[in-house]
mmCIF file of C-alpha atoms in Angstrom:
data_model
loop_
_atom_site.group_PDB
_atom_site.id
_atom_site.type_symbol
_atom_site.label_atom_id
_atom_site.label_comp_id
_atom_site.label_asym_id
_atom_site.label_seq_id
_atom_site.Cartn_x
_atom_site.Cartn_y
_atom_site.Cartn_z
ATOM 1 C CA MET A 1 0.000 0.000 0.000
ATOM 2 C CA SER A 2 1.205 3.513 -0.805
ATOM 3 C CA THR A 3 2.167 5.913 1.966
ATOM 4 C CA ASP A 4 -0.103 8.816 2.906
ATOM 5 C CA GLY A 5 0.554 11.846 0.728
ATOM 6 C CA LEU A 6 -0.173 13.789 -2.416
ATOM 7 C CA ILE A 7 0.364 12.976 -6.073
ATOM 8 C CA VAL A 8 0.565 15.706 -8.706
ATOM 9 C CA VAL A 9 -0.909 14.107 -11.810
ATOM 10 C CA ASP A 10 -0.776 15.410 -15.382
ATOM 11 C CA LYS A 11 -4.351 14.471 -16.288
ATOM 12 C CA PRO A 12 -4.850 13.384 -19.894
ATOM 13 C CA GLY A 13 -7.742 14.576 -22.007
ATOM 14 C CA GLY A 14 -10.829 12.392 -22.292
ATOM 15 C CA MET A 15 -10.865 11.306 -18.649
ATOM 16 C CA THR A 16 -12.936 12.671 -15.791
ATOM 17 C CA SER A 17 -11.254 13.535 -12.506
ATOM 18 C CA HIS A 18 -13.158 10.605 -10.999
ATOM 19 C CA ASP A 19 -11.622 8.315 -13.656
ATOM 20 C CA VAL A 20 -8.173 9.402 -12.480
ATOM 21 C CA VAL A 21 -9.084 8.770 -8.836
ATOM 22 C CA ALA A 22 -10.285 5.263 -9.774
ATOM 23 C CA ARG A 23 -6.980 4.548 -11.546
ATOM 24 C CA ILE A 24 -4.945 5.777 -8.556
ATOM 25 C CA ARG A 25 -7.008 3.608 -6.180
ATOM 26 C CA ARG A 26 -5.977 0.592 -8.211
ATOM 27 C CA LEU A 27 -2.319 1.613 -8.444
ATOM 28 C CA ALA A 28 -1.996 2.630 -4.772
ATOM 29 C CA LYS A 29 -3.992 -0.395 -3.592
ATOM 30 C CA THR A 30 -6.255 1.683 -1.353
ATOM 31 C CA ARG A 31 -9.777 3.068 -1.552
ATOM 32 C CA ARG A 32 -8.850 6.201 0.381
ATOM 33 C CA VAL A 33 -8.093 8.463 -2.578
ATOM 34 C CA GLY A 34 -9.562 11.828 -3.605
ATOM 35 C CA HIS A 35 -8.791 14.800 -5.842
ATOM 36 C CA GLY A 36 -8.266 18.481 -5.111
ATOM 37 C CA GLY A 37 -10.383 20.229 -7.743
ATOM 38 C CA THR A 38 -12.290 18.886 -10.724
ATOM 39 C CA LEU A 39 -10.955 19.162 -14.263
ATOM 40 C CA ASP A 40 -13.424 18.725 -17.118
ATOM 41 C CA PRO A 41 -12.809 15.674 -19.349
ATOM 42 C CA MET A 42 -11.576 17.918 -22.174
ATOM 43 C CA ALA A 43 -9.007 19.595 -19.927
ATOM 44 C CA THR A 44 -5.501 18.344 -19.190
ATOM 45 C CA GLY A 45 -2.856 19.218 -16.651
ATOM 46 C CA VAL A 46 -2.385 19.500 -12.907
ATOM 47 C CA LEU A 47 -4.747 17.387 -10.817
ATOM 48 C CA VAL A 48 -3.682 17.001 -7.190
ATOM 49 C CA ILE A 49 -4.573 13.588 -5.765
ATOM 50 C CA GLY A 50 -4.615 12.765 -2.049
ATOM 51 C CA VAL A 51 -3.932 9.268 -0.716
ATOM 52 C CA GLY A 52 -4.702 8.022 2.800
ATOM 53 C CA ARG A 53 -4.644 10.658 5.532
ATOM 54 C CA ALA A 54 -3.598 13.279 2.959
ATOM 55 C CA THR A 55 -7.137 13.251 1.554
ATOM 56 C CA ARG A 56 -7.943 15.517 4.492
ATOM 57 C CA LEU A 57 -5.623 18.176 3.031
ATOM 58 C CA LEU A 58 -7.608 18.323 -0.202
ATOM 59 C CA THR A 59 -10.132 20.838 1.116
ATOM 60 C CA TYR A 60 -7.241 23.334 1.271
ATOM 61 C CA VAL A 61 -5.946 22.334 -2.167
ATOM 62 C CA ILE A 62 -9.412 22.871 -3.663
ATOM 63 C CA GLY A 63 -9.433 26.418 -2.308
ATOM 64 C CA ALA A 64 -6.006 27.324 -3.713
ATOM 65 C CA GLY A 65 -5.462 29.622 -6.677
ATOM 66 C CA LYS A 66 -5.030 28.023 -10.082
ATOM 67 C CA SER A 67 -3.336 28.793 -13.404
ATOM 68 C CA TYR A 68 -4.323 27.716 -16.912
ATOM 69 C CA ASN A 69 -3.383 27.957 -20.556
ATOM 70 C CA GLY A 70 -6.426 27.903 -22.800
ATOM 71 C CA THR A 71 -7.751 28.674 -26.266
ATOM 72 C CA ILE A 72 -10.921 30.713 -26.801
ATOM 73 C CA ARG A 73 -12.706 30.465 -30.147
ATOM 74 C CA LEU A 74 -14.652 33.593 -31.052
ATOM 75 C CA GLY A 75 -17.474 33.272 -33.553
ATOM 76 C CA GLN A 76 -19.187 30.193 -32.147
ATOM 77 C CA ALA A 77 -21.166 29.625 -28.935
ATOM 78 C CA THR A 78 -21.844 26.127 -27.589
ATOM 79 C CA VAL A 79 -24.300 24.742 -25.071
ATOM 80 C CA THR A 80 -21.478 23.802 -22.686
ATOM 81 C CA ASP A 81 -19.277 26.877 -23.356
ATOM 82 C CA ASP A 82 -16.553 24.483 -24.506
ATOM 83 C CA ALA A 83 -15.776 22.213 -27.460
ATOM 84 C CA GLU A 84 -17.624 19.235 -25.939
ATOM 85 C CA GLY A 85 -21.035 20.825 -26.526
ATOM 86 C CA ASP A 86 -23.080 21.398 -29.666
ATOM 87 C CA VAL A 87 -22.732 24.736 -31.426
ATOM 88 C CA ILE A 88 -25.889 26.768 -30.716
ATOM 89 C CA ALA A 89 -25.015 30.093 -32.395
ATOM 90 C CA THR A 90 -22.512 31.454 -34.895
ATOM 91 C CA ALA A 91 -21.529 34.929 -36.030
ATOM 92 C CA PRO A 92 -18.637 36.014 -38.266
ATOM 93 C CA ALA A 93 -15.731 37.143 -36.087
ATOM 94 C CA GLY A 94 -13.146 37.922 -38.745
ATOM 95 C CA HIS A 95 -13.776 41.668 -38.481
ATOM 96 C CA LEU A 96 -12.710 41.837 -34.838
ATOM 97 C CA THR A 97 -9.518 43.783 -34.274
ATOM 98 C CA ASP A 98 -6.800 42.567 -31.961
ATOM 99 C CA ASP A 99 -7.330 45.635 -29.800
ATOM 100 C CA ALA A 100 -11.061 44.907 -29.441
ATOM 101 C CA ILE A 101 -10.331 41.314 -28.396
ATOM 102 C CA ARG A 102 -7.709 42.355 -25.863
ATOM 103 C CA SER A 103 -10.014 45.028 -24.467
ATOM 104 C CA ALA A 104 -12.902 42.580 -24.013
ATOM 105 C CA LEU A 105 -10.680 40.161 -22.132
ATOM 106 C CA THR A 106 -9.106 42.879 -19.984
ATOM 107 C CA ALA A 107 -12.602 43.862 -18.868
ATOM 108 C CA LEU A 108 -13.119 40.314 -17.554
ATOM 109 C CA SER A 109 -10.093 40.390 -15.258
ATOM 110 C CA GLY A 110 -9.785 41.525 -11.648
ATOM 111 C CA GLU A 111 -12.549 40.928 -9.116
ATOM 112 C CA VAL A 112 -15.649 40.069 -11.134
ATOM 113 C CA ASP A 113 -19.078 38.568 -10.610
ATOM 114 C CA GLN A 114 -19.003 35.533 -12.883
ATOM 115 C CA VAL A 115 -22.001 33.392 -13.795
ATOM 116 C CA PRO A 116 -20.807 29.762 -13.897
ATOM 117 C CA SER A 117 -21.462 27.681 -16.993
ATOM 118 C CA ALA A 118 -24.921 26.101 -16.875
ATOM 119 C CA VAL A 119 -23.360 22.740 -17.732
ATOM 120 C CA SER A 120 -21.334 22.514 -14.532
ATOM 121 C CA ALA A 121 -21.098 20.358 -11.426
ATOM 122 C CA ILE A 122 -22.736 23.002 -9.228
ATOM 123 C CA LYS A 123 -25.721 21.569 -7.366
ATOM 124 C CA ILE A 124 -29.218 23.072 -7.610
ATOM 125 C CA ASP A 125 -31.621 21.631 -5.050
ATOM 126 C CA GLY A 126 -29.338 18.614 -4.650
ATOM 127 C CA GLN A 127 -28.933 17.877 -8.368
ATOM 128 C CA ARG A 128 -25.961 18.751 -10.578
ATOM 129 C CA ALA A 129 -26.631 21.615 -12.990
ATOM 130 C CA TYR A 130 -25.307 19.621 -15.950
ATOM 131 C CA LYS A 131 -27.847 16.853 -15.325
ATOM 132 C CA ARG A 132 -30.703 19.342 -15.290
ATOM 133 C CA VAL A 133 -29.500 20.791 -18.607
ATOM 134 C CA ARG A 134 -29.194 17.328 -20.157
ATOM 135 C CA ASP A 135 -32.733 16.584 -18.957
ATOM 136 C CA GLY A 136 -33.956 19.564 -20.959
ATOM 137 C CA GLU A 137 -34.304 22.110 -18.164
ATOM 138 C CA SER A 138 -33.304 25.748 -18.523
ATOM 139 C CA VAL A 139 -30.758 26.459 -15.784
ATOM 140 C CA GLU A 140 -29.756 29.879 -14.502
ATOM 141 C CA LEU A 141 -27.000 29.944 -11.910
ATOM 142 C CA PRO A 142 -26.332 32.961 -9.669
ATOM 143 C CA ALA A 143 -23.163 34.957 -10.218
ATOM 144 C CA ARG A 144 -20.304 34.418 -7.809
ATOM 145 C CA ARG A 145 -17.422 36.735 -6.989
ATOM 146 C CA VAL A 146 -14.102 35.445 -8.339
ATOM 147 C CA THR A 147 -10.679 37.002 -8.810
ATOM 148 C CA ILE A 148 -8.895 36.729 -12.148
ATOM 149 C CA SER A 149 -5.486 38.129 -11.255
ATOM 150 C CA ARG A 150 -3.860 37.405 -14.614
ATOM 151 C CA LEU A 151 -5.502 37.199 -18.039
ATOM 152 C CA GLU A 152 -2.794 37.532 -20.667
ATOM 153 C CA VAL A 153 -3.356 37.145 -24.389
ATOM 154 C CA LEU A 154 -0.540 34.972 -25.745
ATOM 155 C CA ALA A 155 -1.614 34.843 -29.395
ATOM 156 C CA ILE A 156 -4.491 35.772 -31.700
ATOM 157 C CA ARG A 157 -4.836 33.381 -34.634
ATOM 158 C CA ARG A 158 -6.999 33.690 -37.754
ATOM 159 C CA THR A 159 -6.455 30.368 -39.495
ATOM 160 C CA GLU A 160 -10.105 29.626 -40.352
ATOM 161 C CA PRO A 161 -12.773 31.817 -41.979
ATOM 162 C CA ASP A 162 -15.169 33.664 -39.651
ATOM 163 C CA VAL A 163 -13.556 32.498 -36.385
ATOM 164 C CA VAL A 164 -10.702 33.843 -34.289
ATOM 165 C CA ASP A 165 -8.722 31.676 -31.872
ATOM 166 C CA VAL A 166 -7.212 33.410 -28.848
ATOM 167 C CA ASP A 167 -4.593 31.708 -26.687
ATOM 168 C CA VAL A 168 -4.670 32.959 -23.089
ATOM 169 C CA ASP A 169 -2.752 32.502 -19.843
ATOM 170 C CA VAL A 170 -4.991 32.801 -16.758
ATOM 171 C CA THR A 171 -4.327 32.851 -13.024
ATOM 172 C CA CYS A 172 -7.471 32.934 -10.914
ATOM 173 C CA SER A 173 -9.133 32.123 -7.633
ATOM 174 C CA SER A 174 -10.808 28.833 -6.871
ATOM 175 C CA GLY A 175 -14.283 28.597 -8.382
ATOM 176 C CA THR A 176 -13.435 30.473 -11.581
ATOM 177 C CA TYR A 177 -14.701 28.929 -14.813
ATOM 178 C CA ILE A 178 -12.386 29.477 -17.791
ATOM 179 C CA ARG A 179 -15.284 28.357 -20.002
ATOM 180 C CA ALA A 180 -17.270 31.285 -18.643
ATOM 181 C CA ILE A 181 -14.469 33.694 -19.592
ATOM 182 C CA ALA A 182 -14.686 32.381 -23.175
ATOM 183 C CA ARG A 183 -18.471 32.710 -23.166
ATOM 184 C CA ASP A 184 -18.424 36.214 -21.707
ATOM 185 C CA ALA A 185 -15.753 37.438 -24.129
ATOM 186 C CA GLY A 186 -17.887 36.195 -27.014
ATOM 187 C CA LEU A 187 -20.966 37.922 -25.595
ATOM 188 C CA ALA A 188 -19.094 41.196 -25.120
ATOM 189 C CA LEU A 189 -17.938 41.096 -28.738
ATOM 190 C CA ASP A 190 -21.387 40.024 -30.063
ATOM 191 C CA VAL A 191 -20.004 36.965 -31.850
ATOM 192 C CA GLY A 192 -20.252 34.187 -29.256
ATOM 193 C CA GLY A 193 -17.344 32.284 -27.835
ATOM 194 C CA HIS A 194 -16.332 28.977 -26.338
ATOM 195 C CA LEU A 195 -13.256 27.207 -25.005
ATOM 196 C CA THR A 196 -11.526 24.768 -27.368
ATOM 197 C CA ALA A 197 -8.534 23.760 -25.226
ATOM 198 C CA LEU A 198 -7.594 23.982 -21.557
ATOM 199 C CA ARG A 199 -4.495 22.923 -19.661
ATOM 200 C CA ARG A 200 -4.137 23.567 -15.931
ATOM 201 C CA THR A 201 -0.549 24.531 -15.260
ATOM 202 C CA ALA A 202 -0.635 25.049 -11.480
ATOM 203 C CA VAL A 203 -2.697 24.498 -8.336
ATOM 204 C CA GLY A 204 -1.305 26.580 -5.506
ATOM 205 C CA GLY A 205 2.418 25.848 -5.547
ATOM 206 C CA PHE A 206 2.023 22.534 -7.406
ATOM 207 C CA THR A 207 2.986 22.826 -11.075
ATOM 208 C CA LEU A 208 3.337 20.756 -14.229
ATOM 209 C CA ALA A 209 7.082 20.570 -13.585
ATOM 210 C CA GLU A 210 6.489 17.961 -10.875
ATOM 211 C CA ALA A 211 3.423 16.296 -12.397
ATOM 212 C CA ALA A 212 3.546 12.624 -13.392
ATOM 213 C CA THR A 213 1.537 11.034 -16.172
ATOM 214 C CA LEU A 214 -0.649 8.033 -15.440
ATOM 215 C CA ASP A 215 1.719 5.885 -17.505
ATOM 216 C CA GLU A 216 4.635 6.972 -15.312
ATOM 217 C CA LEU A 217 2.651 6.210 -12.165
ATOM 218 C CA GLU A 218 1.702 2.818 -13.572
ATOM 219 C CA GLN A 219 5.380 1.952 -13.956
ATOM 220 C CA ARG A 220 6.240 2.700 -10.341
ATOM 221 C CA ALA A 221 3.050 1.398 -8.677
ATOM 222 C CA PRO A 222 2.253 0.969 -5.857
ATOM 223 C CA ASP A 223 4.899 3.572 -4.926
ATOM 224 C CA VAL A 224 2.912 6.399 -6.535
ATOM 225 C CA VAL A 225 2.983 9.110 -3.841
ATOM 226 C CA ASN A 226 5.588 11.739 -4.681
ATOM 227 C CA LEU A 227 4.865 14.048 -1.737
ATOM 228 C CA PRO A 228 4.496 12.168 1.566
ATOM 229 C CA LEU A 229 2.082 13.746 4.042
ATOM 230 C CA ASP A 230 4.695 15.624 6.095
ATOM 231 C CA ALA A 231 6.435 17.033 3.007
ATOM 232 C CA ALA A 232 3.117 17.964 1.392
ATOM 233 C CA ALA A 233 1.987 19.936 4.432
ATOM 234 C CA ASP A 234 5.374 21.638 4.665
ATOM 235 C CA ARG A 235 5.055 22.722 1.036
ATOM 236 C CA PHE A 236 1.492 23.979 1.285
ATOM 237 C CA PHE A 237 1.282 25.649 4.734
ATOM 238 C CA PRO A 238 3.321 27.930 6.998
ATOM 239 C CA ARG A 239 5.175 25.796 9.563
ATOM 240 C CA ARG A 240 5.138 25.819 13.380
ATOM 241 C CA GLU A 241 7.284 23.610 15.569
ATOM 242 C CA ALA A 242 5.667 22.155 18.710
ATOM 243 C CA THR A 243 7.324 21.217 21.986
ATOM 244 C CA PRO A 244 6.755 17.656 23.245
ATOM 245 C CA GLU A 245 3.991 18.871 25.584
ATOM 246 C CA GLU A 246 2.339 20.972 22.848
ATOM 247 C CA ALA A 247 2.499 17.965 20.513
ATOM 248 C CA ARG A 248 0.771 15.790 23.105
ATOM 249 C CA VAL A 249 -2.000 18.331 23.720
ATOM 250 C CA LEU A 250 -2.598 19.038 20.041
ATOM 251 C CA ALA A 251 -2.613 15.360 19.051
ATOM 252 C CA HIS A 252 -5.554 14.910 21.421
ATOM 253 C CA GLY A 253 -7.415 17.890 19.975
ATOM 254 C CA GLY A 254 -6.483 20.400 22.646
ATOM 255 C CA PRO A 255 -5.652 24.074 21.955
ATOM 256 C CA LEU A 256 -2.245 25.721 22.060
ATOM 257 C CA ASP A 257 -1.144 29.239 22.890
ATOM 258 C CA PRO A 258 -1.160 31.395 19.749
ATOM 259 C CA ALA A 259 2.064 31.945 17.849
ATOM 260 C CA GLY A 260 0.901 34.962 15.858
ATOM 261 C CA LEU A 261 0.946 33.059 12.572
ATOM 262 C CA ILE A 262 -1.622 33.685 9.865
ATOM 263 C CA GLY A 263 -3.431 30.392 9.428
ATOM 264 C CA PRO A 264 -4.194 27.840 8.556
ATOM 265 C CA TYR A 265 -0.714 26.527 9.282
ATOM 266 C CA ALA A 266 0.895 23.137 9.876
ATOM 267 C CA VAL A 267 2.201 22.122 13.294
ATOM 268 C CA PHE A 268 5.023 19.586 13.428
ATOM 269 C CA GLY A 269 6.219 17.583 16.436
ATOM 270 C CA PRO A 270 9.800 17.365 17.753
ATOM 271 C CA ALA A 271 10.493 14.378 15.496
ATOM 272 C CA GLY A 272 9.400 16.342 12.413
ATOM 273 C CA SER A 273 6.086 14.571 11.855
ATOM 274 C CA LEU A 274 2.886 16.453 11.067
ATOM 275 C CA ILE A 275 0.417 16.727 13.949
ATOM 276 C CA ALA A 276 -2.369 19.025 12.756
ATOM 277 C CA ILE A 277 -3.504 21.901 10.599
ATOM 278 C CA VAL A 278 -4.232 24.796 12.939
ATOM 279 C CA SER A 279 -5.759 28.255 12.856
ATOM 280 C CA GLU A 280 -5.754 30.921 15.552
ATOM 281 C CA ARG A 281 -8.998 32.426 16.819
ATOM 282 C CA ASP A 282 -10.272 33.823 20.108
ATOM 283 C CA GLY A 283 -6.763 33.925 21.522
ATOM 284 C CA ARG A 284 -6.067 30.209 21.022
ATOM 285 C CA ALA A 285 -4.487 28.021 18.331
ATOM 286 C CA ARG A 286 -6.997 25.306 17.563
ATOM 287 C CA ALA A 287 -6.766 22.291 15.280
ATOM 288 C CA GLU A 288 -8.891 22.335 12.143
ATOM 289 C CA ILE A 289 -7.851 18.753 11.414
ATOM 290 C CA VAL A 290 -5.641 16.418 13.467
ATOM 291 C CA LEU A 291 -3.409 14.267 11.283
ATOM 292 C CA ALA A 292 -1.131 12.621 13.831
ATOM 293 C CA PRO A 293 -1.554 8.819 13.683
ATOM 294 C CA ALA A 294 -3.991 7.536 16.293
#
């Protein structure tokens, strides 16, 4: 059985995030596997997988900022806002100037209220939005505040009549839909738009540089974890060292005196092993999750 920890996977296209989790369960020989943020089947790139006790870190991974490279096609709108859905509207986009395209995308950056794609995994009254759409319902999701801190146009390509392909580099907060950026750019330019390619290049501090393909993981199974639990927490959180007495108290769920650190942060025992993820409130440092072995 694999050790507890994280795996940075380079997800291939055509697989769901759940498909990747199922493959890792087989390779790691454990059912206790989860992922830190869904990637659509069309998308590739960084998918952080947790194994064993490290699955409890995934809630923090899901909330981390993310970076993407993507391609927006202007001139066609689809039902899913990406290339997996049927085209529902077209309009010639060849007349659009580069300046107009850049301006429309600039207007979508910063702190914005973004309406998620209707074909998404967001739940409405307990049912996924995409299922309601596939069942023929009209779905309207409320806007949510997201931060798009970087939206850089890498290239504008005009290789086909009436459409314009725009390669972008995006860094954004958790919960941002790159498909929605493509849709909204198309709406702003009155030609429609959708996403034709998406590659996630980073989740928090985890990047493609350390990502392994499923084929590479297959070759080294069951030793698939590349960031054991202690190392993963040290990478992702600020670090606090505990005395033996503090380690004992915290391992049993008790509070510590505050250290003035901005949390959440990881507390390590004298031997260097992870005890808990902690945040400070009401004058005490309290465990959000205890990870020390029982």
